[in-house]
Tab-separated table of C-alpha atoms and ligand atoms in Angstrom:
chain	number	residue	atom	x	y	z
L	5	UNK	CA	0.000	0.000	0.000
L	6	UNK	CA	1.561	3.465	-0.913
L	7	UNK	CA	1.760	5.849	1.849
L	8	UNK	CA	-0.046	9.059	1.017
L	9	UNK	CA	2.613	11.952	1.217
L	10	UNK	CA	2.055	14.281	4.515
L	11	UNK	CA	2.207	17.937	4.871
L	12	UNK	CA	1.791	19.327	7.767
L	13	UNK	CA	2.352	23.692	8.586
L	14	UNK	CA	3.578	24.289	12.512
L	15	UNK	CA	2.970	27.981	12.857
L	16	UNK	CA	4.309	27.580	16.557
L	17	UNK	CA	3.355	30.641	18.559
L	18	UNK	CA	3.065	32.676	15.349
L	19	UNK	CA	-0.066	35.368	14.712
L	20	UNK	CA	-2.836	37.860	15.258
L	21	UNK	CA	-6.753	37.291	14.083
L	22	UNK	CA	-5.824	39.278	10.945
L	23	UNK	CA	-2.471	37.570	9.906
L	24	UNK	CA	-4.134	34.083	10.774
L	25	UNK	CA	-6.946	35.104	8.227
L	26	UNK	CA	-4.250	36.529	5.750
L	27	UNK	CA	-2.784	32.834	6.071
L	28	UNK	CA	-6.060	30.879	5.705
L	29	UNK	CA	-6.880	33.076	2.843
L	30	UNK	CA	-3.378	32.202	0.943
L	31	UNK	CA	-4.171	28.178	1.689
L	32	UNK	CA	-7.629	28.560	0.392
L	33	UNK	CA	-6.648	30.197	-2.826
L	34	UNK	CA	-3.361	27.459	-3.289
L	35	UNK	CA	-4.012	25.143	-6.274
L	36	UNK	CA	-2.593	21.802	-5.042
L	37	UNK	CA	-2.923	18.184	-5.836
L	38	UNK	CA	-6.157	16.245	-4.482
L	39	UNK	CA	-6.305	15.237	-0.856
L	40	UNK	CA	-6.315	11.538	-2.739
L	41	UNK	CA	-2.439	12.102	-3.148
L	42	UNK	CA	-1.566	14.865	-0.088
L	43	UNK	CA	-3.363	15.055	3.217
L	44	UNK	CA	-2.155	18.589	4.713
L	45	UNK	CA	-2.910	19.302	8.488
L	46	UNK	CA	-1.809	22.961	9.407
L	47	UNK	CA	-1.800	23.656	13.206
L	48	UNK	CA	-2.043	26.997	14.414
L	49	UNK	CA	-2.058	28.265	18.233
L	50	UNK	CA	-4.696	27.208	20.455
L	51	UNK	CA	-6.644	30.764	20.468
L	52	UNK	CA	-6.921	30.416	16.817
L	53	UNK	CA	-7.861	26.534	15.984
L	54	UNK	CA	-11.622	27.437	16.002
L	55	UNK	CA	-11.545	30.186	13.143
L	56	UNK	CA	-9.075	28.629	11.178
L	57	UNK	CA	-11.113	25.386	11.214
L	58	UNK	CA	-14.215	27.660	10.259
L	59	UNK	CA	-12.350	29.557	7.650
L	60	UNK	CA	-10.042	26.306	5.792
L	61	UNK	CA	-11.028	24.702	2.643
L	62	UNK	CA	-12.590	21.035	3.781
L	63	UNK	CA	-9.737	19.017	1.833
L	64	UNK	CA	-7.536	20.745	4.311
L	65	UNK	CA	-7.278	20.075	8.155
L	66	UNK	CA	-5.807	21.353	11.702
L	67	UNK	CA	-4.153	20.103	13.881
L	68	UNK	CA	-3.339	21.481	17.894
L	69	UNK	CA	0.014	21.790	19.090
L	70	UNK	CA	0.222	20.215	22.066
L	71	UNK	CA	-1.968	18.845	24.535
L	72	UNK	CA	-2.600	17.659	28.690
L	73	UNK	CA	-0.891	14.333	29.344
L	74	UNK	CA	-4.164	13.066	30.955
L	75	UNK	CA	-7.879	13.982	31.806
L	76	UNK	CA	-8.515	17.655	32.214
L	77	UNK	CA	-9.106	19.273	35.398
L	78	UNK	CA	-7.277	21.676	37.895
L	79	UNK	CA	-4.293	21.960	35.671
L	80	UNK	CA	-4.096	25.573	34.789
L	81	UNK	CA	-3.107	27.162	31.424
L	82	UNK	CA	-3.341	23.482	29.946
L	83	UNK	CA	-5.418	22.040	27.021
L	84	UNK	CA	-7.272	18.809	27.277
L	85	UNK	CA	-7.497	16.053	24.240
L	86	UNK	CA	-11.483	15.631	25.091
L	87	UNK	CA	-11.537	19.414	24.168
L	88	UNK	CA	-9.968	19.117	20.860
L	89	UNK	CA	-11.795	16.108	20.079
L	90	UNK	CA	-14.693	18.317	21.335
L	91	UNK	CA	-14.586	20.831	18.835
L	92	UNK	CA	-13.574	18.843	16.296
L	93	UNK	CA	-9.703	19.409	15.793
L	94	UNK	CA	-8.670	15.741	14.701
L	95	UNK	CA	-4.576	16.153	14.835
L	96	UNK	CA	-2.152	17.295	17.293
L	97	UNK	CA	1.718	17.617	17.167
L	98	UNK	CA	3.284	15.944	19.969
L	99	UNK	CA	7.018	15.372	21.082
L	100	UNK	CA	8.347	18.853	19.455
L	101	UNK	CA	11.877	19.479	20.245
L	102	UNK	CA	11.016	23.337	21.571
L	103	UNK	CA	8.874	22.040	24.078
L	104	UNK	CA	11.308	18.915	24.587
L	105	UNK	CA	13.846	21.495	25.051
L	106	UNK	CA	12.229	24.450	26.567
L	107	UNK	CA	9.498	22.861	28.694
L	108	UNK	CA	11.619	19.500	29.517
L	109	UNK	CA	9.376	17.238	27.993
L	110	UNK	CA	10.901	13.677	28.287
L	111	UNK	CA	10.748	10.471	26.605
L	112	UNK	CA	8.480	8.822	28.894
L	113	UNK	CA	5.923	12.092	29.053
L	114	UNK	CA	5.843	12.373	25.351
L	115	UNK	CA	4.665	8.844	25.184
L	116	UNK	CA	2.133	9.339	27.993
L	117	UNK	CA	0.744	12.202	25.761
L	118	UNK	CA	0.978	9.866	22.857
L	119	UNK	CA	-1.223	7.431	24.850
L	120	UNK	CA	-3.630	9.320	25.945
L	121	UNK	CA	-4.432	12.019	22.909
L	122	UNK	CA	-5.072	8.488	21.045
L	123	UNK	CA	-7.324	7.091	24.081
L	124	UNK	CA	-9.458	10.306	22.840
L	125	UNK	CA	-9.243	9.690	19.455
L	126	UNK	CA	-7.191	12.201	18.497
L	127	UNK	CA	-4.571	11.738	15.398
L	128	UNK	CA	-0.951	12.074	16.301
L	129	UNK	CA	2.841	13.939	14.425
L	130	UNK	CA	4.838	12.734	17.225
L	131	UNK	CA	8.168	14.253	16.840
L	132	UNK	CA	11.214	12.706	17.087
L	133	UNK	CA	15.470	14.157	16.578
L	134	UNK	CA	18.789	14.732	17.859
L	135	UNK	CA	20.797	17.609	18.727
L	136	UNK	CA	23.722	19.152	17.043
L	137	UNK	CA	26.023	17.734	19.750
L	138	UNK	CA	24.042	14.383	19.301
L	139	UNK	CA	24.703	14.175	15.953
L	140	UNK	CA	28.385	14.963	15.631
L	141	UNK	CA	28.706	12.275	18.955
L	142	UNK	CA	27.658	9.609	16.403
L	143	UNK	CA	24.292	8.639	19.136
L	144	UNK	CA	22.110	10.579	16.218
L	145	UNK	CA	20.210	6.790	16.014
L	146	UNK	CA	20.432	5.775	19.430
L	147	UNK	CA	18.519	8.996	20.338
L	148	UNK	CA	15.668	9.124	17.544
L	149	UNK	CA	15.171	5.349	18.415
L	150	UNK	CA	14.857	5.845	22.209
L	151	UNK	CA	12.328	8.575	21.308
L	152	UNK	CA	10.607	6.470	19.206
L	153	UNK	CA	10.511	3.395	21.529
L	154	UNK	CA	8.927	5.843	24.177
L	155	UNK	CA	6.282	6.476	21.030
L	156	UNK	CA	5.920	3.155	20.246
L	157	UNK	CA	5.237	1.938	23.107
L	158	UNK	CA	1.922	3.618	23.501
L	159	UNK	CA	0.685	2.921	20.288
L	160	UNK	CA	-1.473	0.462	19.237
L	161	UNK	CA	-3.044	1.702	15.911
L	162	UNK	CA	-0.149	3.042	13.961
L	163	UNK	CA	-2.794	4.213	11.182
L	164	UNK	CA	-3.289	7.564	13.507
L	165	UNK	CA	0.435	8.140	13.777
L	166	UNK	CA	2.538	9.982	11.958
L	167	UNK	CA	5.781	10.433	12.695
L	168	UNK	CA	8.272	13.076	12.262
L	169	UNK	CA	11.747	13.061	12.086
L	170	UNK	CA	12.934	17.087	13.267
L	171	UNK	CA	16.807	17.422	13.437
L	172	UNK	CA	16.998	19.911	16.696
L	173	UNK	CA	19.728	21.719	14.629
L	174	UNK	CA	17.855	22.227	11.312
L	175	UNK	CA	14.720	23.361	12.990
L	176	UNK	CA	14.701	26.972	12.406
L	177	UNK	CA	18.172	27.657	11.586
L	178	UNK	CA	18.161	28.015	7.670
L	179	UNK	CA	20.680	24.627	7.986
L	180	UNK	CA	18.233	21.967	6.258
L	181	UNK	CA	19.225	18.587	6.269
L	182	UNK	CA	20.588	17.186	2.531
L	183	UNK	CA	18.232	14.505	1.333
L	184	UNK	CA	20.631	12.362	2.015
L	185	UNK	CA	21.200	12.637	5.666
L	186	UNK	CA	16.969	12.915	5.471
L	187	UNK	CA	16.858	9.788	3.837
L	188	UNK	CA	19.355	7.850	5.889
L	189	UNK	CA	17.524	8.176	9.311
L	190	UNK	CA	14.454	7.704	7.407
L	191	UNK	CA	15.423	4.360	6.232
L	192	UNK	CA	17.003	3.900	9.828
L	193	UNK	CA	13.621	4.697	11.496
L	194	UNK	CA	11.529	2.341	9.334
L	195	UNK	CA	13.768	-0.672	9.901
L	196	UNK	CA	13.397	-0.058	13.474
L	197	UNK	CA	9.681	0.217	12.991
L	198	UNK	CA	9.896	-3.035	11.428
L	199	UNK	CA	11.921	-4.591	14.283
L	200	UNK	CA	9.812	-3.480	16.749
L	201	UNK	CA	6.617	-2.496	15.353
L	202	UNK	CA	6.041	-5.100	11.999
L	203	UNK	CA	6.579	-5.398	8.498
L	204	UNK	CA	2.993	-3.711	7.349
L	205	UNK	CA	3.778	-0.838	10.302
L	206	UNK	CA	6.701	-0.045	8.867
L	207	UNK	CA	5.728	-0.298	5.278
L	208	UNK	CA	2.461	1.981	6.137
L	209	UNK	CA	3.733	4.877	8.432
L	210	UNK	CA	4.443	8.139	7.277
L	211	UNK	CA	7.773	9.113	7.942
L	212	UNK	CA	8.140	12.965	7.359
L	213	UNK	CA	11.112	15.297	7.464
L	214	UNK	CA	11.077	18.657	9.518
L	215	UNK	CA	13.511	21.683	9.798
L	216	UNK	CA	14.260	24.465	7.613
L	217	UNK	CA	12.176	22.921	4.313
L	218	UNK	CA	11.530	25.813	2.479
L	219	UNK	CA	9.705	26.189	-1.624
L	220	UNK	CA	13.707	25.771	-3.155
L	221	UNK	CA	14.536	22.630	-1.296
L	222	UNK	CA	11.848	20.258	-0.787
L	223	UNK	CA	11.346	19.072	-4.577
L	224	UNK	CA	14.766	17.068	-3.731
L	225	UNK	CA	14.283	15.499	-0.286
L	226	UNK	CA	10.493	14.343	-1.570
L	227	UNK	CA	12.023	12.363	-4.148
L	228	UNK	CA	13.961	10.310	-1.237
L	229	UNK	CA	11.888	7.101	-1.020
L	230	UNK	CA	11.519	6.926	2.448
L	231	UNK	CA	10.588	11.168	2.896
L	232	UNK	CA	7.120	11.018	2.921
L	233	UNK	CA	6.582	14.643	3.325
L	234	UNK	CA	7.135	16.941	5.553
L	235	UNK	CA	6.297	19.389	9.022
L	236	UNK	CA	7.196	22.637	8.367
L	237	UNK	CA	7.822	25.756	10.871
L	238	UNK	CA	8.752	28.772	9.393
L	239	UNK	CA	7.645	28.441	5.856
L	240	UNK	CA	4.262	27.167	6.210
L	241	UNK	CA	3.346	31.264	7.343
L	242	UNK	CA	4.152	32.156	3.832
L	243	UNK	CA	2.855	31.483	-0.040
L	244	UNK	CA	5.506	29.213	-0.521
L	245	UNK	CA	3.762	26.375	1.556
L	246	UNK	CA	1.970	25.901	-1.257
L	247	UNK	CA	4.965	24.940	-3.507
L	248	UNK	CA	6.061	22.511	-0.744
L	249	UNK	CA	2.563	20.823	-0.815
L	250	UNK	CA	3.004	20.382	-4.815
L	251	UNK	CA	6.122	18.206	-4.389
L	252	UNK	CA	4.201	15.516	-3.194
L	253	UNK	CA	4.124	14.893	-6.889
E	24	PEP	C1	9.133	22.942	13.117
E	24	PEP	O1	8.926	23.817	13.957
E	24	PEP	O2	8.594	21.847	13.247
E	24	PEP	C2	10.018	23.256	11.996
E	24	PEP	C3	10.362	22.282	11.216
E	24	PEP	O3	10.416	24.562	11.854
E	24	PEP	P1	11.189	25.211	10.598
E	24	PEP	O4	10.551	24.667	9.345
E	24	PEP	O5	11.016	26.672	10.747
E	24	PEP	O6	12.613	24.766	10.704
């Protein structure tokens, strides 16, 4: 079964009612292939999932970025899954390396938010990637896989996963990753899938790149076989997220 490319916009903590509008309007005018070959989930901040789910063409859908590890209740300033799934958001990004980093999310709490955002019903990008320091220290797999095992763990149904593979040091930074080193922990991350997770798992999950993917680079690292699409920061603010949608073909 082919795996139907993936493009999802992060717009972080990006926006005011008018630019949000500005943005919906751009997306809504973007010719792009059918939802039958890209699925595109853009996910803007909290305050503004309700009008942007109002406002977005229906081939296109949202996604939160975060939310609670567990049942809502007394836990101030947070966002429950049963209120996304309550008004209607069916994705959220989960595992980002900002709130990894800045929030000191671990392994073992990004998994208990994987577990229980799925409980709900809720789709999941769980995020996975290694440092700069990681990287150049050679661990670049041994991290991505612990991250993943803490992922995989709570999943059951890997149809309502997608995961994404965010280099900490191209997120951002202008410094994308070459296809190459895309491809490599792409291919790395499937055959662990398929170790730990099955054959059809890893032949079915999207695997999609994040960090720095901009309109001039992402025709290459689509073609990689096992790129199959990507999350995109920056970028997805501006009229070139609509070139990076077209390279799914
Ligand atoms: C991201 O925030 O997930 C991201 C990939 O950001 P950027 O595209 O700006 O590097």
């Amino acid at each position: 079964m082919g795996r139907k490319f993936f493009v999802g916009g992060n717009w972080k903590c990006n926006g005011t009612g008018e630019e949000v509008k500005k943005i919906v309007s751009m997306l809504n005018e973007g010719e792009v292939p059918s939802d039958d070959v890209v699925e595109v989930v853009v996910s803007p901040p909290f305050v503004f999932l309700p009008v942007v789910k109002s406002l977005l063409r229906s081939d296109f859908h949202v996604a939160a970025q975060n939310c609670w590890v567990r049942k809502g209740g007394a836990f101030t300033g947070e966002v429950s899954a049963e209120m996304l799934v309550n008004l209607g958001i069916p994705w959220v990004i989960l595992g980002h390396s900002e709130r990894r980093a800045l929030l000191n999310e671990s392994n073992e709490f990004v998994g208990d938010k994987v577990a229980y955002a799925l409980s709900q019903g809720l789709k999941v990008i769980a995020c996975v990637g290694e440092t700069l320091e990681q990287r150049e220290s050679g661990s670049t797999m041994a991290v991505v896989a612990a991250q993943t095992k803490a992922i995989a763990e709570q999943v059951s149904n890997w149809a309502n996963v997608v995961l994404a593979y965010e280099p900490v040091w191209a997120i951002g930074t202008g410094k994308v990753a070459t296809p190459a080193q895309a491809q490599e922990v792409h291919c790395e991350l499937r055959k662990w899938l398929q170790g730990n997770a099955g054959a059809e798992v890893a032949a079915t999950t999207r695997i999609i790149y994040g960090g720095s993917v901009n309109g001039a680079n992402c025709k290459e690292l689509a073609a990689k076989p096992d790129v199959d699409g990507f999350l995109v920061g920056g970028a997805s603010l501006k009229p070139e997220f609509i070139d990076i949608i077209k390279s799914a073909t």
